[in-house]
């Protein structure tokens, strides 16, 4: 007897990946990263309140913030190596705990010992610096590749939202809490960053066995070699140097002066900075879903859009033009940041990801003070308009040049496959 063969079941179309916002492991990581971002942002603001309350002098504030920056820059390189040697979750735990321990020391030294405050600020900066590359690598371990762009957009949305709402919230808290209590609150935020994230769940390449490890400098150099293996990454760092050390530094110096001298009030300063943050929020929302065909070119175009900020300050335009230019700059910066982080997590060898990420943070954070130190004398020597014009040109031209580098078009050594 013959039987009729059972027809094969039709293949159902692949279901879209579940949103990262429904993934408990990511939400724990997001909460920890957000807490660390809030703590990082809040410390300079709270220390500024200490100056207003005469618990800390202006010179002391500069010294404490400088110590925090030095601690960050030293620890971000060390943290990148440690996060590739050991479990990323452990590095996040201990670095955030170090930053948490710095908070009560800052509170104890406030108004009593500038030496103690300086040492505590260096410890806080070290904790912040060590956890940055570890968080970046832990994201790649927690979220699968198909959802990482959405995850990175969610991270930046949290950071930008806290920047927008944080000043008002801190001002409200300052009305009922003293500065020491606010400093202890920063320590609690770091405890959340230390304890809430879970271990990564996505399989990664195991690190080298302890007995076969090279020295610290050799491992850091290995991370530099890995970064140089990706021409798009080196080009992106060069573009970031131009935008941060020139464009961002120039606008940080010039915008307060122009708001006061040209427009006669500080509202332009406040409106422009608010527009930048709101624009960044919009950019993060767009790039969470948008997948441009030439991702690298689109990202470099977004980075170049920062040039509109210094350009708007060159000529005596209506203040609405300045505010609009800052909004465009904010949109553009996230159209760069989110694909940049996502591509780094995708393209860099997993066992070297933290070290390569540490190079990114070293450039992003390390060159901003250098630019600020150079821009102010340049403005005094040549005037505001010529310096702003040169910086705006650099913001436009350097990312455009970086986009011409091989592999820059897609932020990848190979072009993506066309969708079926």
Short mmCIF file of C-alpha atoms in Angstrom, two decimals:
data_model
loop_
_atom_site.label_atom_id
_atom_site.label_comp_id
_atom_site.label_asym_id
_atom_site.label_seq_id
_atom_site.Cartn_x
_atom_site.Cartn_y
_atom_site.Cartn_z
CA UNK A 1 0.00 0.00 0.00
CA UNK A 2 1.32 3.38 -0.88
CA UNK A 3 0.95 6.40 1.32
CA UNK A 4 0.75 9.98 0.37
CA UNK A 5 3.80 11.78 1.67
CA UNK A 6 3.09 14.35 4.29
CA UNK A 7 3.79 17.78 2.88
CA UNK A 8 6.71 19.52 4.51
CA UNK A 9 5.72 22.26 6.84
CA UNK A 10 6.35 25.70 5.46
CA UNK A 11 9.18 27.50 7.16
CA UNK A 12 7.90 30.27 9.31
CA UNK A 13 9.66 33.56 8.89
CA UNK A 14 12.22 34.26 11.56
CA UNK A 15 10.71 36.27 14.35
CA UNK A 16 12.40 39.59 15.11
CA UNK A 17 14.71 39.54 18.12
CA UNK A 18 13.08 40.39 21.42
CA UNK A 19 13.62 43.97 22.57
CA UNK A 20 16.49 44.42 24.99
CA UNK A 21 14.08 46.32 27.22
CA UNK A 22 12.40 42.98 27.97
CA UNK A 23 15.70 41.28 28.85
CA UNK A 24 16.31 41.16 32.60
CA UNK A 25 20.08 40.70 32.22
CA UNK A 26 20.32 43.82 30.08
CA UNK A 27 18.04 45.82 32.38
CA UNK A 28 20.34 44.99 35.29
CA UNK A 29 23.35 46.12 33.27
CA UNK A 30 21.46 49.24 32.14
CA UNK A 31 20.59 50.12 35.73
CA UNK A 32 24.21 49.73 36.84
CA UNK A 33 25.57 51.76 33.94
CA UNK A 34 22.97 54.47 34.50
CA UNK A 35 23.82 54.67 38.20
CA UNK A 36 27.51 55.03 37.39
CA UNK A 37 26.73 57.74 34.84
CA UNK A 38 24.62 59.66 37.35
CA UNK A 39 27.35 59.40 39.97
CA UNK A 40 29.99 60.55 37.49
CA UNK A 41 27.93 63.56 36.43
CA UNK A 42 26.81 64.48 39.95
CA UNK A 43 30.22 64.76 41.62
CA UNK A 44 31.42 68.00 39.94
CA UNK A 45 27.97 69.53 40.43
CA UNK A 46 27.86 68.69 44.15
CA UNK A 47 31.42 69.93 44.63
CA UNK A 48 30.34 73.16 42.95
CA UNK A 49 27.62 73.45 45.59
CA UNK A 50 30.35 73.05 48.22
CA UNK A 51 32.07 76.12 46.76
CA UNK A 52 28.82 78.08 46.94
CA UNK A 53 28.44 77.05 50.60
CA UNK A 54 32.08 78.05 51.26
CA UNK A 55 33.05 74.54 52.34
CA UNK A 56 35.56 74.40 49.47
CA UNK A 57 37.51 77.15 47.71
CA UNK A 58 37.69 77.65 43.96
CA UNK A 59 41.37 76.62 43.90
CA UNK A 60 40.54 73.56 45.97
CA UNK A 61 37.74 72.63 43.56
CA UNK A 62 40.16 72.80 40.63
CA UNK A 63 42.67 70.61 42.47
CA UNK A 64 40.06 68.01 43.42
CA UNK A 65 38.63 67.81 39.90
CA UNK A 66 42.12 67.60 38.42
CA UNK A 67 42.92 64.70 40.77
CA UNK A 68 39.76 62.92 39.64
CA UNK A 69 40.76 63.37 35.98
CA UNK A 70 44.26 62.03 36.61
CA UNK A 71 42.85 59.04 38.47
CA UNK A 72 40.48 58.35 35.60
CA UNK A 73 43.13 58.53 32.88
CA UNK A 74 45.50 56.21 34.73
CA UNK A 75 42.81 53.70 35.66
CA UNK A 76 41.06 53.55 32.29
CA UNK A 77 44.18 52.02 30.72
CA UNK A 78 44.71 49.66 33.66
CA UNK A 79 41.02 48.75 33.69
CA UNK A 80 41.08 47.82 30.02
CA UNK A 81 43.84 45.29 30.62
CA UNK A 82 42.23 43.93 33.79
CA UNK A 83 38.85 43.53 32.09
CA UNK A 84 40.48 41.41 29.36
CA UNK A 85 42.47 39.38 31.89
CA UNK A 86 39.66 38.69 34.36
CA UNK A 87 35.89 38.44 34.45
CA UNK A 88 34.41 41.77 33.31
CA UNK A 89 31.74 41.53 35.99
CA UNK A 90 34.42 41.32 38.71
CA UNK A 91 36.21 44.39 37.35
CA UNK A 92 32.94 46.34 37.36
CA UNK A 93 32.30 45.22 40.96
CA UNK A 94 35.65 46.20 42.41
CA UNK A 95 36.10 49.43 40.46
CA UNK A 96 32.60 50.64 41.39
CA UNK A 97 33.19 49.68 45.02
CA UNK A 98 36.37 51.77 44.97
CA UNK A 99 34.42 54.76 43.67
CA UNK A 100 31.76 54.14 46.32
CA UNK A 101 34.41 54.10 49.06
CA UNK A 102 35.67 57.48 47.86
CA UNK A 103 32.34 59.19 48.61
CA UNK A 104 32.48 59.05 52.45
CA UNK A 105 36.14 60.07 52.29
CA UNK A 106 35.17 63.15 50.29
CA UNK A 107 32.45 63.91 52.82
CA UNK A 108 34.90 63.48 55.72
CA UNK A 109 37.45 65.79 54.14
CA UNK A 110 34.97 68.52 53.15
CA UNK A 111 35.89 71.69 55.00
CA UNK A 112 38.55 69.86 56.99
CA UNK A 113 41.27 68.36 54.78
CA UNK A 114 41.94 69.26 51.17
CA UNK A 115 44.60 66.53 51.05
CA UNK A 116 42.04 63.88 51.98
CA UNK A 117 39.57 65.24 49.44
CA UNK A 118 42.20 65.21 46.70
CA UNK A 119 43.17 61.61 47.43
CA UNK A 120 39.51 60.58 47.58
CA UNK A 121 38.80 62.31 44.27
CA UNK A 122 41.69 60.43 42.65
CA UNK A 123 40.19 57.18 44.00
CA UNK A 124 36.76 58.12 42.64
CA UNK A 125 38.27 58.88 39.24
CA UNK A 126 40.17 55.60 39.27
CA UNK A 127 36.99 53.65 40.00
CA UNK A 128 35.16 55.49 37.25
CA UNK A 129 37.98 54.93 34.77
CA UNK A 130 38.45 51.24 35.51
CA UNK A 131 34.76 50.42 35.11
CA UNK A 132 34.24 52.22 31.76
CA UNK A 133 35.93 49.67 29.45
CA UNK A 134 34.63 46.83 31.62
CA UNK A 135 31.04 48.03 31.18
CA UNK A 136 31.59 48.34 27.44
CA UNK A 137 32.90 44.78 27.18
CA UNK A 138 30.20 43.46 29.53
CA UNK A 139 27.55 44.85 27.18
CA UNK A 140 28.94 42.62 24.43
CA UNK A 141 28.77 39.65 26.80
CA UNK A 142 25.20 40.41 27.90
CA UNK A 143 23.50 41.33 24.59
CA UNK A 144 23.61 39.29 21.39
CA UNK A 145 24.94 41.07 18.26
CA UNK A 146 21.52 41.62 16.66
CA UNK A 147 20.36 43.78 19.57
CA UNK A 148 23.53 45.67 20.53
CA UNK A 149 22.72 48.85 18.63
CA UNK A 150 19.38 49.07 20.44
CA UNK A 151 21.18 48.35 23.72
CA UNK A 152 23.79 51.06 23.17
CA UNK A 153 21.05 53.53 22.24
CA UNK A 154 19.20 52.69 25.46
CA UNK A 155 22.42 53.31 27.41
CA UNK A 156 22.97 56.73 25.87
CA UNK A 157 19.30 57.66 26.35
CA UNK A 158 19.73 57.05 30.07
CA UNK A 159 22.89 59.16 30.22
CA UNK A 160 21.37 62.06 28.26
CA UNK A 161 18.16 61.96 30.26
CA UNK A 162 20.08 62.18 33.52
CA UNK A 163 22.09 65.12 32.14
CA UNK A 164 18.85 66.89 31.26
CA UNK A 165 16.94 66.19 34.47
CA UNK A 166 19.89 65.89 36.87
CA UNK A 167 20.54 69.58 37.60
CA UNK A 168 16.94 70.24 38.59
CA UNK A 169 16.80 67.10 40.74
CA UNK A 170 20.09 67.90 42.46
CA UNK A 171 18.98 71.47 43.11
CA UNK A 172 15.80 70.17 44.72
CA UNK A 173 17.74 67.74 46.89
CA UNK A 174 20.19 70.48 47.86
CA UNK A 175 17.29 72.45 49.29
CA UNK A 176 16.74 69.78 51.96
CA UNK A 177 20.11 67.96 52.16
CA UNK A 178 23.59 69.26 52.91
CA UNK A 179 26.59 68.68 50.68
CA UNK A 180 27.98 65.84 52.78
CA UNK A 181 24.73 63.92 52.49
CA UNK A 182 24.69 64.46 48.73
CA UNK A 183 28.23 63.07 48.54
CA UNK A 184 27.10 59.99 50.45
CA UNK A 185 24.24 59.68 47.96
CA UNK A 186 26.80 59.52 45.16
CA UNK A 187 28.42 56.65 47.01
CA UNK A 188 25.06 54.83 47.06
CA UNK A 189 24.79 55.26 43.30
CA UNK A 190 28.19 53.61 42.92
CA UNK A 191 26.99 50.74 45.12
CA UNK A 192 24.10 50.22 42.71
CA UNK A 193 26.61 50.19 39.83
CA UNK A 194 28.69 47.61 41.68
CA UNK A 195 25.99 45.23 42.85
CA UNK A 196 23.10 45.32 40.37
CA UNK A 197 24.61 44.13 37.03
CA UNK A 198 24.75 40.40 36.46
CA UNK A 199 27.37 38.26 34.70
CA UNK A 200 27.46 38.19 30.92
CA UNK A 201 25.60 35.43 29.14
CA UNK A 202 26.83 35.61 25.52
CA UNK A 203 29.74 33.27 24.79
CA UNK A 204 33.06 35.05 24.19
CA UNK A 205 36.60 34.02 23.41
CA UNK A 206 38.33 32.96 26.64
CA UNK A 207 41.23 35.02 27.86
CA UNK A 208 44.74 33.64 27.97
CA UNK A 209 45.60 31.34 30.84
CA UNK A 210 47.29 33.10 33.79
CA UNK A 211 50.59 31.31 33.26
CA UNK A 212 50.82 32.41 29.63
CA UNK A 213 50.02 36.09 30.12
CA UNK A 214 52.41 38.79 29.00
CA UNK A 215 53.22 41.79 31.15
CA UNK A 216 50.89 44.75 31.55
CA UNK A 217 52.63 46.96 29.00
CA UNK A 218 52.77 44.12 26.50
CA UNK A 219 49.05 43.45 26.89
CA UNK A 220 48.19 47.12 26.53
CA UNK A 221 50.37 47.28 23.41
CA UNK A 222 48.50 44.24 22.12
CA UNK A 223 45.29 46.23 22.48
CA UNK A 224 46.83 49.07 20.46
CA UNK A 225 47.81 46.61 17.73
CA UNK A 226 44.26 45.26 17.68
CA UNK A 227 42.92 48.80 17.30
CA UNK A 228 45.32 49.50 14.42
CA UNK A 229 44.12 46.33 12.70
CA UNK A 230 40.84 48.17 12.06
CA UNK A 231 41.51 51.24 9.88
CA UNK A 232 38.00 52.60 10.51
CA UNK A 233 38.69 52.65 14.27
CA UNK A 234 41.94 54.58 13.93
CA UNK A 235 40.22 57.03 11.58
CA UNK A 236 37.35 57.44 14.03
CA UNK A 237 39.75 58.25 16.87
CA UNK A 238 41.38 60.93 14.71
CA UNK A 239 37.97 62.44 13.96
CA UNK A 240 37.09 62.37 17.67
CA UNK A 241 40.32 64.22 18.46
CA UNK A 242 39.32 67.02 16.09
CA UNK A 243 35.77 67.32 17.39
CA UNK A 244 36.58 67.01 21.11
CA UNK A 245 39.92 68.81 21.40
CA UNK A 246 38.97 71.59 18.95
CA UNK A 247 35.21 71.84 18.39
CA UNK A 248 33.94 70.91 21.86
CA UNK A 249 36.69 72.81 23.65
CA UNK A 250 36.17 75.93 21.51
CA UNK A 251 32.44 76.03 22.16
CA UNK A 252 32.93 75.38 25.89
CA UNK A 253 35.12 78.49 26.11
CA UNK A 254 33.29 80.71 23.60
CA UNK A 255 29.60 80.03 24.27
CA UNK A 256 29.50 81.59 27.79
CA UNK A 257 31.40 84.64 26.54
CA UNK A 258 29.20 85.13 23.47
CA UNK A 259 26.02 84.54 25.45
CA UNK A 260 27.04 87.31 27.85
CA UNK A 261 28.70 89.81 25.50
CA UNK A 262 26.68 89.44 22.27
CA UNK A 263 23.24 88.53 23.56
CA UNK A 264 23.42 90.25 26.95
CA UNK A 265 22.23 87.34 29.09
CA UNK A 266 22.98 83.75 30.03
CA UNK A 267 19.74 82.31 28.62
CA UNK A 268 21.40 81.57 25.26
CA UNK A 269 24.00 79.48 27.09
CA UNK A 270 21.31 77.55 28.96
CA UNK A 271 19.09 77.14 25.90
CA UNK A 272 21.93 75.96 23.67
CA UNK A 273 23.16 73.34 26.14
CA UNK A 274 19.60 72.13 26.73
CA UNK A 275 19.02 71.93 22.96
CA UNK A 276 22.21 69.88 22.59
CA UNK A 277 21.01 67.35 25.16
CA UNK A 278 17.50 67.19 23.70
CA UNK A 279 19.00 66.73 20.25
CA UNK A 280 21.16 63.90 21.55
CA UNK A 281 18.09 62.21 23.00
CA UNK A 282 16.41 62.48 19.61
CA UNK A 283 19.47 61.12 17.85
CA UNK A 284 19.60 58.13 20.19
CA UNK A 285 15.91 57.38 19.55
CA UNK A 286 16.48 57.52 15.78
CA UNK A 287 19.59 55.35 15.71
CA UNK A 288 18.02 52.73 17.99
CA UNK A 289 15.99 51.60 14.97
CA UNK A 290 17.66 53.10 11.91
CA UNK A 291 20.19 50.91 10.09
CA UNK A 292 21.74 53.00 7.30
CA UNK A 293 23.21 51.03 4.41
CA UNK A 294 26.57 52.81 4.78
CA UNK A 295 26.68 52.93 8.55
CA UNK A 296 30.18 54.36 8.88
CA UNK A 297 29.59 57.19 6.44
CA UNK A 298 26.34 58.10 8.18
CA UNK A 299 28.12 58.07 11.55
CA UNK A 300 30.95 60.31 10.35
CA UNK A 301 28.39 62.70 8.86
CA UNK A 302 26.73 62.86 12.26
CA UNK A 303 30.05 63.56 13.98
CA UNK A 304 30.83 66.31 11.48
CA UNK A 305 27.51 67.97 12.32
CA UNK A 306 29.11 69.20 15.54
CA UNK A 307 30.81 71.81 13.36
CA UNK A 308 27.52 73.71 13.18
CA UNK A 309 27.89 74.60 16.87
CA UNK A 310 31.11 76.65 16.58
CA UNK A 311 30.02 77.93 13.15
CA UNK A 312 26.83 79.41 14.64
CA UNK A 313 28.96 81.44 17.07
CA UNK A 314 31.17 83.05 14.44
CA UNK A 315 28.62 85.58 13.11
CA UNK A 316 26.04 87.69 15.03
CA UNK A 317 23.06 85.52 14.05
CA UNK A 318 19.71 85.37 15.82
CA UNK A 319 19.99 83.31 19.03
CA UNK A 320 17.46 80.82 17.64
CA UNK A 321 20.07 79.89 15.03
CA UNK A 322 22.58 79.12 17.79
CA UNK A 323 20.07 76.97 19.66
CA UNK A 324 19.12 75.12 16.46
CA UNK A 325 22.79 74.50 15.62
CA UNK A 326 23.36 72.95 19.03
CA UNK A 327 20.31 70.72 18.58
CA UNK A 328 21.72 69.51 15.24
CA UNK A 329 25.09 68.89 16.88
CA UNK A 330 23.41 66.83 19.61
CA UNK A 331 21.53 64.72 17.09
CA UNK A 332 24.70 64.12 15.12
CA UNK A 333 26.85 63.11 18.06
CA UNK A 334 24.58 60.18 18.90
CA UNK A 335 24.26 59.18 15.25
CA UNK A 336 28.01 58.62 15.62
CA UNK A 337 28.32 57.31 19.17
CA UNK A 338 25.83 54.44 19.05
CA UNK A 339 27.05 52.82 15.78
CA UNK A 340 30.64 53.44 16.92
CA UNK A 341 30.18 51.52 20.17
CA UNK A 342 28.20 48.80 18.39
CA UNK A 343 30.83 48.34 15.68
CA UNK A 344 33.61 48.17 18.26
CA UNK A 345 31.75 45.42 20.13
CA UNK A 346 31.17 43.56 16.85
CA UNK A 347 34.50 43.90 15.07
CA UNK A 348 37.13 43.85 17.81
CA UNK A 349 38.37 40.47 19.06
CA UNK A 350 36.33 39.72 22.23
CA UNK A 351 39.40 39.06 24.37
CA UNK A 352 40.81 42.50 23.45
CA UNK A 353 37.59 44.51 23.50
CA UNK A 354 38.13 46.18 26.88
CA UNK A 355 41.64 47.33 25.94
CA UNK A 356 40.47 48.81 22.64
CA UNK A 357 37.55 50.49 24.43
CA UNK A 358 39.99 51.98 26.92
CA UNK A 359 41.80 53.70 24.04
CA UNK A 360 38.49 55.25 23.01
CA UNK A 361 37.87 56.59 26.52
CA UNK A 362 41.45 57.83 26.85
CA UNK A 363 40.98 59.94 23.72
CA UNK A 364 37.46 61.09 24.61
CA UNK A 365 38.23 62.13 28.18
CA UNK A 366 41.96 62.78 28.02
CA UNK A 367 42.05 65.31 25.19
CA UNK A 368 39.20 67.53 26.38
CA UNK A 369 41.32 69.20 29.13
CA UNK A 370 44.19 69.65 26.66
CA UNK A 371 41.90 71.37 24.20
CA UNK A 372 40.45 73.61 26.89
CA UNK A 373 43.95 74.60 28.01
CA UNK A 374 44.95 75.59 24.46
CA UNK A 375 41.75 77.23 23.20
CA UNK A 376 41.60 79.98 25.83
CA UNK A 377 45.09 81.38 24.99
CA UNK A 378 44.32 81.08 21.29
CA UNK A 379 41.15 83.14 21.72
CA UNK A 380 43.18 85.78 23.57
CA UNK A 381 45.82 85.88 20.85
CA UNK A 382 43.71 85.69 17.67
CA UNK A 383 40.16 86.53 18.73
CA UNK A 384 37.04 84.45 19.13
CA UNK A 385 35.82 84.43 15.51
CA UNK A 386 39.05 83.16 13.84
CA UNK A 387 39.49 80.38 16.43
CA UNK A 388 35.86 79.30 16.09
CA UNK A 389 36.14 79.33 12.30
CA UNK A 390 39.22 77.10 12.31
CA UNK A 391 37.62 74.71 14.82
CA UNK A 392 34.40 74.52 12.80
CA UNK A 393 36.39 73.73 9.65
CA UNK A 394 38.26 70.97 11.50
CA UNK A 395 34.96 69.47 12.70
CA UNK A 396 33.69 69.30 9.13
CA UNK A 397 36.86 68.27 7.31
CA UNK A 398 38.51 65.72 9.60
CA UNK A 399 35.47 63.38 9.83
CA UNK A 400 35.03 63.77 6.04
CA UNK A 401 38.64 62.66 5.58
CA UNK A 402 38.16 59.79 8.03
CA UNK A 403 35.17 58.58 5.98
CA UNK A 404 37.52 58.04 3.01
CA UNK A 405 39.68 55.55 4.91
CA UNK A 406 39.29 51.91 3.77
CA UNK A 407 36.70 50.00 5.87
CA UNK A 408 35.20 53.29 7.14
CA UNK A 409 32.07 53.05 5.00
CA UNK A 410 30.59 50.17 6.99
CA UNK A 411 32.70 50.32 10.19
CA UNK A 412 33.79 46.82 9.20
CA UNK A 413 36.60 45.04 7.41
CA UNK A 414 33.98 43.38 5.18
CA UNK A 415 30.85 44.88 3.64
CA UNK A 416 27.58 43.63 5.19
CA UNK A 417 25.61 41.02 3.29
CA UNK A 418 22.49 42.17 1.52
CA UNK A 419 19.27 41.18 3.22
CA UNK A 420 17.28 38.43 1.54
#
